[in-house]
CSV table of C-alpha atoms in Angstrom, one decimal:
chain,number,residue,atom,x,y,z
D,1,GLN,CA,211.7,102.1,113.6
D,2,GLY,CA,212.2,105.9,113.7
D,3,CYS,CA,214.7,106.0,110.4
D,4,THR,CA,213.4,107.0,107.1
D,5,GLN,CA,214.5,104.8,104.3
D,6,LYS,CA,215.3,106.3,100.9
D,7,TYR,CA,214.0,104.5,98.0
D,8,ILE,CA,213.8,104.8,94.1
D,9,VAL,CA,210.5,104.3,92.3
D,10,LYS,CA,211.2,102.2,89.2
D,11,ASN,CA,207.8,101.4,88.0
D,12,TYR,CA,205.4,104.3,88.5
D,13,PHE,CA,202.3,102.4,87.5
D,14,TYR,CA,202.5,100.1,90.2
D,15,TYR,CA,203.5,102.9,92.6
D,16,TYR,CA,200.4,105.2,92.0
D,17,LEU,CA,198.3,102.1,91.4
D,18,PHE,CA,198.9,100.8,95.0
D,19,LYS,CA,199.1,104.2,96.6
D,20,PHE,CA,195.7,104.7,95.2
D,21,SER,CA,194.5,101.3,96.3
D,22,ALA,CA,195.7,102.0,99.6
D,23,ALA,CA,193.9,105.2,100.0
D,24,LEU,CA,190.6,102.9,99.0
D,25,GLY,CA,191.1,101.3,102.5
D,26,GLU,CA,191.3,104.4,104.7
D,27,GLU,CA,188.4,105.4,107.0
D,28,ILE,CA,188.1,108.7,105.1
D,29,PHE,CA,187.2,106.9,101.9
D,30,TYR,CA,184.4,105.0,103.4
D,31,ILE,CA,183.1,107.9,105.4
D,32,THR,CA,182.9,109.4,101.8
D,33,PHE,CA,181.9,106.5,99.7
D,34,LEU,CA,179.1,105.2,102.3
D,35,PRO,CA,177.1,108.6,102.3
D,36,PHE,CA,177.4,108.6,98.4
D,37,THR,CA,175.5,105.3,98.1
D,38,TYR,CA,172.8,106.7,100.6
D,39,TRP,CA,172.2,110.1,98.8
D,40,ASN,CA,172.4,108.3,95.1
D,41,ILE,CA,172.0,104.6,95.1
D,42,ASP,CA,169.9,103.0,97.6
D,43,HIS,CA,169.1,103.5,101.3
D,44,SER,CA,169.1,99.8,102.1
D,45,VAL,CA,172.2,99.1,100.6
D,46,SER,CA,173.8,101.9,102.3
D,47,ARG,CA,172.5,100.7,105.7
D,48,ARG,CA,173.7,97.0,105.2
D,49,MET,CA,177.0,98.2,104.4
D,50,ILE,CA,177.4,100.6,107.4
D,51,ILE,CA,176.4,97.7,109.7
D,52,VAL,CA,178.9,95.5,108.3
D,53,TRP,CA,181.6,98.2,108.1
D,54,SER,CA,181.4,99.2,111.6
D,55,ILE,CA,181.3,95.4,113.1
D,56,VAL,CA,184.0,94.3,110.8
D,57,MET,CA,186.4,97.1,111.6
D,58,TYR,CA,185.7,97.0,115.3
D,59,ILE,CA,186.8,93.4,115.5
D,60,GLY,CA,189.7,94.0,113.3
D,61,GLN,CA,191.0,96.8,115.2
D,62,VAL,CA,190.6,95.1,118.6
D,63,SER,CA,192.2,92.0,117.3
D,64,LYS,CA,195.3,94.0,116.4
D,65,ASP,CA,195.8,95.2,119.9
D,66,ILE,CA,195.0,91.8,121.4
D,67,LEU,CA,197.3,89.9,119.4
D,68,LYS,CA,200.0,92.4,119.3
D,69,TRP,CA,201.5,90.9,116.0
D,70,PRO,CA,204.1,93.5,114.8
D,71,ARG,CA,204.3,94.9,111.3
D,72,PRO,CA,207.0,94.0,108.8
D,73,LEU,CA,210.5,95.1,110.2
D,74,SER,CA,211.9,98.1,108.4
D,75,PRO,CA,214.7,97.7,107.1
D,76,PRO,CA,214.7,95.4,105.1
D,77,VAL,CA,211.1,96.4,104.2
D,78,VAL,CA,210.5,99.8,102.8
D,79,LYS,CA,207.4,101.3,104.3
D,80,LEU,CA,205.8,104.0,102.1
D,81,GLU,CA,203.3,105.0,105.1
D,82,LYS,CA,204.1,106.6,108.6
D,83,ARG,CA,200.9,107.2,110.2
D,84,THR,CA,199.9,103.7,110.8
D,85,ASN,CA,203.2,102.3,111.7
D,86,ALA,CA,202.5,102.8,115.3
D,87,GLU,CA,199.7,100.0,114.9
D,88,TYR,CA,200.0,96.4,115.1
D,89,GLY,CA,199.9,94.2,111.9
D,90,MET,CA,197.4,91.4,112.4
D,91,PRO,CA,194.9,91.4,110.8
D,92,SER,CA,195.1,93.9,108.2
D,93,THR,CA,191.9,96.1,108.5
D,94,HIS,CA,192.4,97.4,105.2
D,95,ALA,CA,192.1,93.9,103.8
D,96,MET,CA,189.2,93.4,106.2
D,97,ALA,CA,187.0,96.7,105.2
D,98,ALA,CA,187.7,96.3,101.5
D,99,THR,CA,186.4,92.8,101.5
D,100,ALA,CA,183.6,93.5,103.7
D,101,ILE,CA,182.6,96.6,101.7
D,102,SER,CA,182.8,95.3,98.2
D,103,PHE,CA,181.2,92.0,98.9
D,104,SER,CA,178.3,93.3,101.0
D,105,PHE,CA,177.8,95.8,98.1
D,106,PHE,CA,177.8,93.0,95.7
D,107,THR,CA,175.4,90.6,97.8
D,108,ALA,CA,173.1,93.5,98.6
D,109,THR,CA,172.7,94.9,95.1
D,110,ILE,CA,172.6,91.8,93.0
D,111,ASN,CA,169.0,91.1,93.7
D,112,GLN,CA,167.8,94.6,93.6
D,113,TYR,CA,169.6,95.9,90.1
D,114,LYS,CA,169.8,94.2,86.8
D,115,TYR,CA,173.7,93.6,86.2
D,116,PRO,CA,175.5,90.3,85.2
D,117,PHE,CA,176.5,88.4,88.3
D,118,GLU,CA,179.7,87.6,86.9
D,119,LEU,CA,180.6,91.1,86.4
D,120,GLY,CA,179.6,92.2,90.0
D,121,LEU,CA,181.7,89.2,91.5
D,122,ALA,CA,184.6,90.5,89.5
D,123,ALA,CA,184.5,93.9,90.5
D,124,ALA,CA,184.3,93.1,94.3
D,125,PHE,CA,187.3,90.6,94.0
D,126,VAL,CA,189.3,93.2,91.9
D,127,PHE,CA,188.5,96.2,94.4
D,128,SER,CA,189.3,93.8,97.6
D,129,THR,CA,192.6,92.4,95.7
D,130,LEU,CA,193.9,95.9,94.7
D,131,VAL,CA,193.6,96.9,98.5
D,132,CYS,CA,195.2,93.9,99.8
D,133,LEU,CA,198.2,94.0,97.4
D,134,SER,CA,198.5,97.7,98.2
D,135,ARG,CA,199.3,96.8,101.8
D,136,LEU,CA,202.2,94.5,100.7
D,137,TYR,CA,203.4,96.8,98.2
D,138,THR,CA,203.5,99.8,100.7
D,139,GLY,CA,205.3,97.6,103.3
D,140,MET,CA,202.7,97.9,106.0
D,141,HIS,CA,201.6,94.3,106.2
D,142,THR,CA,202.9,90.7,105.8
D,143,VAL,CA,201.0,88.1,103.5
D,144,LEU,CA,199.7,86.4,106.5
D,145,ASP,CA,198.3,89.8,108.0
D,146,VAL,CA,196.3,90.4,104.3
D,147,ILE,CA,195.2,86.6,104.1
D,148,GLY,CA,194.1,86.7,107.7
D,149,GLY,CA,192.3,89.9,107.5
D,150,ALA,CA,190.3,89.0,104.3
D,151,LEU,CA,189.5,85.5,105.9
D,152,ILE,CA,188.1,87.0,109.0
D,153,SER,CA,186.2,89.3,107.0
D,154,ALA,CA,184.8,86.6,104.9
D,155,VAL,CA,183.7,84.7,107.8
D,156,LEU,CA,182.0,87.6,109.4
D,157,LEU,CA,180.1,88.2,106.1
D,158,VAL,CA,178.7,84.7,106.1
D,159,LEU,CA,177.7,85.0,109.8
D,160,LEU,CA,176.1,88.2,109.3
D,161,TYR,CA,174.4,87.7,105.8
D,162,PRO,CA,171.4,85.5,107.4
D,163,ALA,CA,170.7,88.4,110.1
D,164,TRP,CA,170.9,91.3,107.7
D,165,ASP,CA,167.2,92.0,107.2
D,166,THR,CA,166.4,91.5,111.0
D,167,ILE,CA,169.0,93.7,112.2
D,168,ASP,CA,168.1,96.3,109.5
D,169,HIS,CA,164.5,96.1,110.7
D,170,LEU,CA,165.1,96.5,114.3
D,171,LEU,CA,167.3,99.5,113.7
D,172,LEU,CA,164.4,101.0,111.8
D,173,THR,CA,161.6,100.4,114.0
D,174,SER,CA,162.8,99.6,117.6
D,175,PRO,CA,162.2,102.5,120.2
D,176,PHE,CA,165.5,101.6,121.6
D,177,CYS,CA,167.4,101.9,118.5
D,178,PRO,CA,168.8,105.4,119.2
D,179,LEU,CA,169.7,104.7,123.0
D,180,PHE,CA,171.4,101.4,121.7
D,181,SER,CA,173.2,103.1,118.7
D,182,ILE,CA,174.8,105.7,120.9
D,183,VAL,CA,175.4,103.8,124.4
D,184,VAL,CA,176.8,100.5,123.2
D,185,PRO,CA,179.4,102.2,120.8
D,186,LEU,CA,180.6,104.5,123.4
D,187,VAL,CA,180.8,101.5,126.0
D,188,LEU,CA,183.1,99.7,123.4
D,189,CYS,CA,185.2,102.8,123.0
D,190,TYR,CA,186.0,103.6,126.6
D,191,ASN,CA,186.7,99.9,127.2
D,192,TYR,CA,189.0,99.6,124.3
D,193,PRO,CA,192.2,97.4,124.8
D,194,LYS,CA,194.9,99.4,126.7
D,195,LEU,CA,198.4,99.5,125.3
D,196,ASP,CA,201.9,100.5,126.8
D,197,TYR,CA,202.2,103.1,124.1
D,198,TYR,CA,199.7,105.4,122.2
D,199,SER,CA,198.4,103.8,119.2
D,200,PRO,CA,195.8,105.6,116.3
D,201,THR,CA,193.8,102.4,116.7
D,202,ARG,CA,191.4,103.5,119.5
D,203,GLY,CA,190.9,106.8,117.9
D,204,ASP,CA,190.2,105.3,114.5
D,205,THR,CA,187.7,102.9,116.1
D,206,THR,CA,185.9,105.7,117.8
D,207,THR,CA,185.8,107.4,114.5
D,208,ILE,CA,184.3,104.5,112.9
D,209,LEU,CA,181.8,103.6,115.6
D,210,GLY,CA,180.9,107.5,116.0
D,211,ALA,CA,180.0,107.7,112.2
D,212,ALA,CA,178.0,104.5,112.3
D,213,ALA,CA,176.2,105.6,115.3
D,214,GLY,CA,175.0,108.8,114.0
D,215,ALA,CA,174.0,107.4,110.9
D,216,THR,CA,171.9,104.6,112.6
D,217,VAL,CA,170.1,107.1,114.6
D,218,GLY,CA,169.4,109.1,111.3
D,219,PHE,CA,168.3,106.0,109.5
D,220,TRP,CA,165.8,105.4,112.5
D,221,LEU,CA,164.6,108.9,112.7
D,222,ASN,CA,164.2,109.1,108.8
D,223,ASN,CA,161.8,105.6,109.1
D,224,GLN,CA,160.0,107.2,112.0
D,225,TYR,CA,159.2,110.7,110.9
D,226,ALA,CA,160.1,111.2,107.3
D,227,ALA,CA,159.1,109.8,103.9
D,228,SER,CA,162.1,108.4,101.8
D,229,VAL,CA,163.5,111.7,100.1
D,230,TYR,CA,165.1,109.8,97.1
D,231,ALA,CA,162.3,107.4,96.4
D,232,GLY,CA,162.3,106.5,92.8
D,233,LYS,CA,165.4,108.7,92.1
D,234,SER,CA,168.4,106.3,92.7
D,235,VAL,CA,170.9,105.6,90.0
D,236,GLN,CA,170.2,102.2,88.4
D,237,PRO,CA,173.2,100.2,87.4
D,238,GLY,CA,173.4,98.8,83.9
D,239,LEU,CA,170.9,101.8,82.7
D,240,PRO,CA,172.5,104.4,80.2
D,241,VAL,CA,173.8,107.5,82.3
D,242,ILE,CA,172.1,110.4,81.0
D,243,THR,CA,173.5,114.0,81.5
D,244,SER,CA,170.6,115.1,83.6
D,245,THR,CA,171.1,112.3,86.0
D,246,MET,CA,174.9,112.9,86.1
D,247,VAL,CA,174.3,116.6,87.1
D,248,PHE,CA,172.0,115.5,90.0
D,249,VAL,CA,174.4,113.0,91.1
D,250,LEU,CA,177.2,115.4,91.2
D,251,GLY,CA,175.1,118.2,92.8
D,252,ARG,CA,174.1,115.8,95.6
D,253,PHE,CA,177.7,114.5,96.3
D,254,SER,CA,178.9,118.1,96.0
D,255,VAL,CA,176.7,119.4,98.5
D,256,GLY,CA,176.6,116.7,100.7
D,257,ILE,CA,180.2,116.5,101.1
D,258,LEU,CA,180.5,120.2,101.8
D,259,VAL,CA,178.0,120.1,104.4
D,260,VAL,CA,179.6,117.0,105.8
D,261,LEU,CA,183.1,118.6,106.1
D,262,LEU,CA,181.5,121.8,107.5
D,263,THR,CA,179.8,119.8,110.0
D,264,ARG,CA,183.1,117.8,110.9
D,265,TRP,CA,185.2,121.2,111.3
D,266,VAL,CA,182.4,122.9,113.3
D,267,MET,CA,182.0,120.0,115.9
D,268,LYS,CA,185.5,119.2,116.1
D,269,SER,CA,186.1,122.9,117.0
D,270,ALA,CA,183.5,123.0,119.4
D,271,VAL,CA,184.0,119.9,121.2
D,272,LEU,CA,187.8,120.4,121.4
D,273,GLY,CA,187.1,123.8,122.9
D,274,VAL,CA,184.6,122.3,125.4
D,275,LEU,CA,187.1,119.6,126.6
D,276,GLY,CA,190.0,122.0,126.5
D,277,TYR,CA,188.3,124.1,129.0
D,278,ARG,CA,187.0,121.1,131.0
D,279,TYR,CA,190.5,119.5,131.3
D,280,LYS,CA,192.6,122.8,131.0
D,281,PHE,CA,194.6,122.2,128.0
D,282,PRO,CA,195.1,124.3,124.5
D,283,ILE,CA,193.6,122.7,121.7
D,284,GLY,CA,196.7,122.2,119.9
D,285,ASP,CA,197.9,120.0,122.6
D,286,LEU,CA,198.5,116.8,120.7
D,287,ALA,CA,199.3,114.7,123.8
D,288,ALA,CA,196.4,115.8,125.8
D,289,ARG,CA,193.9,115.2,122.8
D,290,ARG,CA,195.3,111.6,122.9
D,291,ARG,CA,194.2,110.9,126.5
D,292,LEU,CA,191.2,108.7,126.8
D,293,GLU,CA,188.8,111.2,128.6
D,294,VAL,CA,189.6,113.7,125.6
D,295,GLU,CA,190.1,111.4,122.5
D,296,VAL,CA,186.9,109.2,122.8
D,297,PRO,CA,184.3,112.0,123.4
D,298,TYR,CA,186.0,114.3,120.9
D,299,LYS,CA,185.9,111.9,118.0
D,300,PHE,CA,182.6,110.2,119.0
D,301,VAL,CA,180.7,113.3,119.1
D,302,THR,CA,182.4,114.8,115.9
D,303,TYR,CA,181.8,111.9,113.9
D,304,SER,CA,178.3,110.8,115.2
D,305,SER,CA,177.5,114.4,114.1
D,306,VAL,CA,178.9,113.7,110.7
D,307,GLY,CA,176.9,110.4,110.3
D,308,PHE,CA,173.6,112.3,111.5
D,309,THR,CA,174.1,115.2,109.2
D,310,ALA,CA,174.8,112.8,106.3
D,311,THR,CA,171.4,110.9,106.8
D,312,VAL,CA,169.1,113.6,108.0
D,313,ILE,CA,170.4,116.9,107.4
D,314,VAL,CA,171.9,116.6,104.0
D,315,PRO,CA,168.8,115.0,102.5
D,316,LEU,CA,166.5,117.8,103.7
D,317,LEU,CA,169.0,120.3,102.1
D,318,HIS,CA,168.7,118.1,98.7
D,319,ARG,CA,165.2,118.5,99.1
D,320,LEU,CA,165.2,122.4,99.5
D,321,LEU,CA,167.7,122.7,96.5
D,322,GLY,CA,165.6,120.5,94.3
D,323,LEU,CA,168.3,117.9,93.9
D,324,MET,CA,166.0,114.9,94.3
C-alpha cells in the first residue's frame, strides 16, 4: 500500500480527460460551483443542489466507513491519486456527488428555463459518466463501487424530489432553521463512525456539512431580512450571451471566490489558533489537527463561515460594487 508504482502514459488525451473529470468530483469543485450558481444563475436551483449534495455525501461517506470495503489492490492496479487511498471504496462518493449534482441541476432547471430536454439530460449523463469513469481510470474504485455509488445517489434523488419544495420552504421560513442547520450537522460530525486508523472521510464530511450549514443559515437570513439581490439578473440558458453579461458574471465570480478564499484562510488560521491554545499544540501539528476535538470544530467553523460568506456577505459586496 505504501509503495509508489511507476507508470507510462500512452494516451495523453485519456490521461488529462480523466484527471480533469476526477477533479470535477472533488469537494473543492462543488464548494466553487455551487456558489457560482447562487451568484449567477438561480437561488432556488442552488439551494436544492446544496440540500441534495449534503445529504448524498453524508450518506456516502458514512456508508464507506460502515461497509469497510477496500479499494482496488495496488499492484496490480496503478493508483494515480494518493490522498483518498486511506479511505474505503464502496460506494464511490465521486460517483454519488456527480450523479446527484448533475441530475438535480437538470431537474431543478428544466421547468424554469427554456432549453431542450434531451440536451439537458445528455449533459447530466455525460458529466456523471465522465466522473464515474475517471474513478476507474485513476485506479481508485472498482466497477461495483462506481455503479453502487451512482445507484444509491439515483435512489436518494427519487426519494428527495417530492420533498424538495417542502424542505426548501421550511429552510427559508422556519424560525428554527438556523438552530437546526447548525446543531444537526454538528451532532452528525461528532458521532461519525469511528475507525481503527485515521481516514480523511470524517474531515471531508465535516467540510461538506459545515459549508451546507453556513449556506442554509445564509438562505434563511436573506429570506427574512433582505430582498433578492440578483432578482431579474440571472443568466438564462439558451439566450445569446452578450459581452456585458459575461463581464458581470466574471466579475461576480472573481470577487466572490476571492472573498470566499480570504474567509477560509482567516477563519482557518483563527480557529486553529484558538484550538491550539486550548489543547496546547502547535498549528503545524498534523496529528493533533486530526483529533476529533480539533478536526470537527476547526473544519465546521471554517467552512460554515465560507458558506455564510458566499450567501450573505458576497451578495452584499456585489451590490456595493454594482455587479448585480
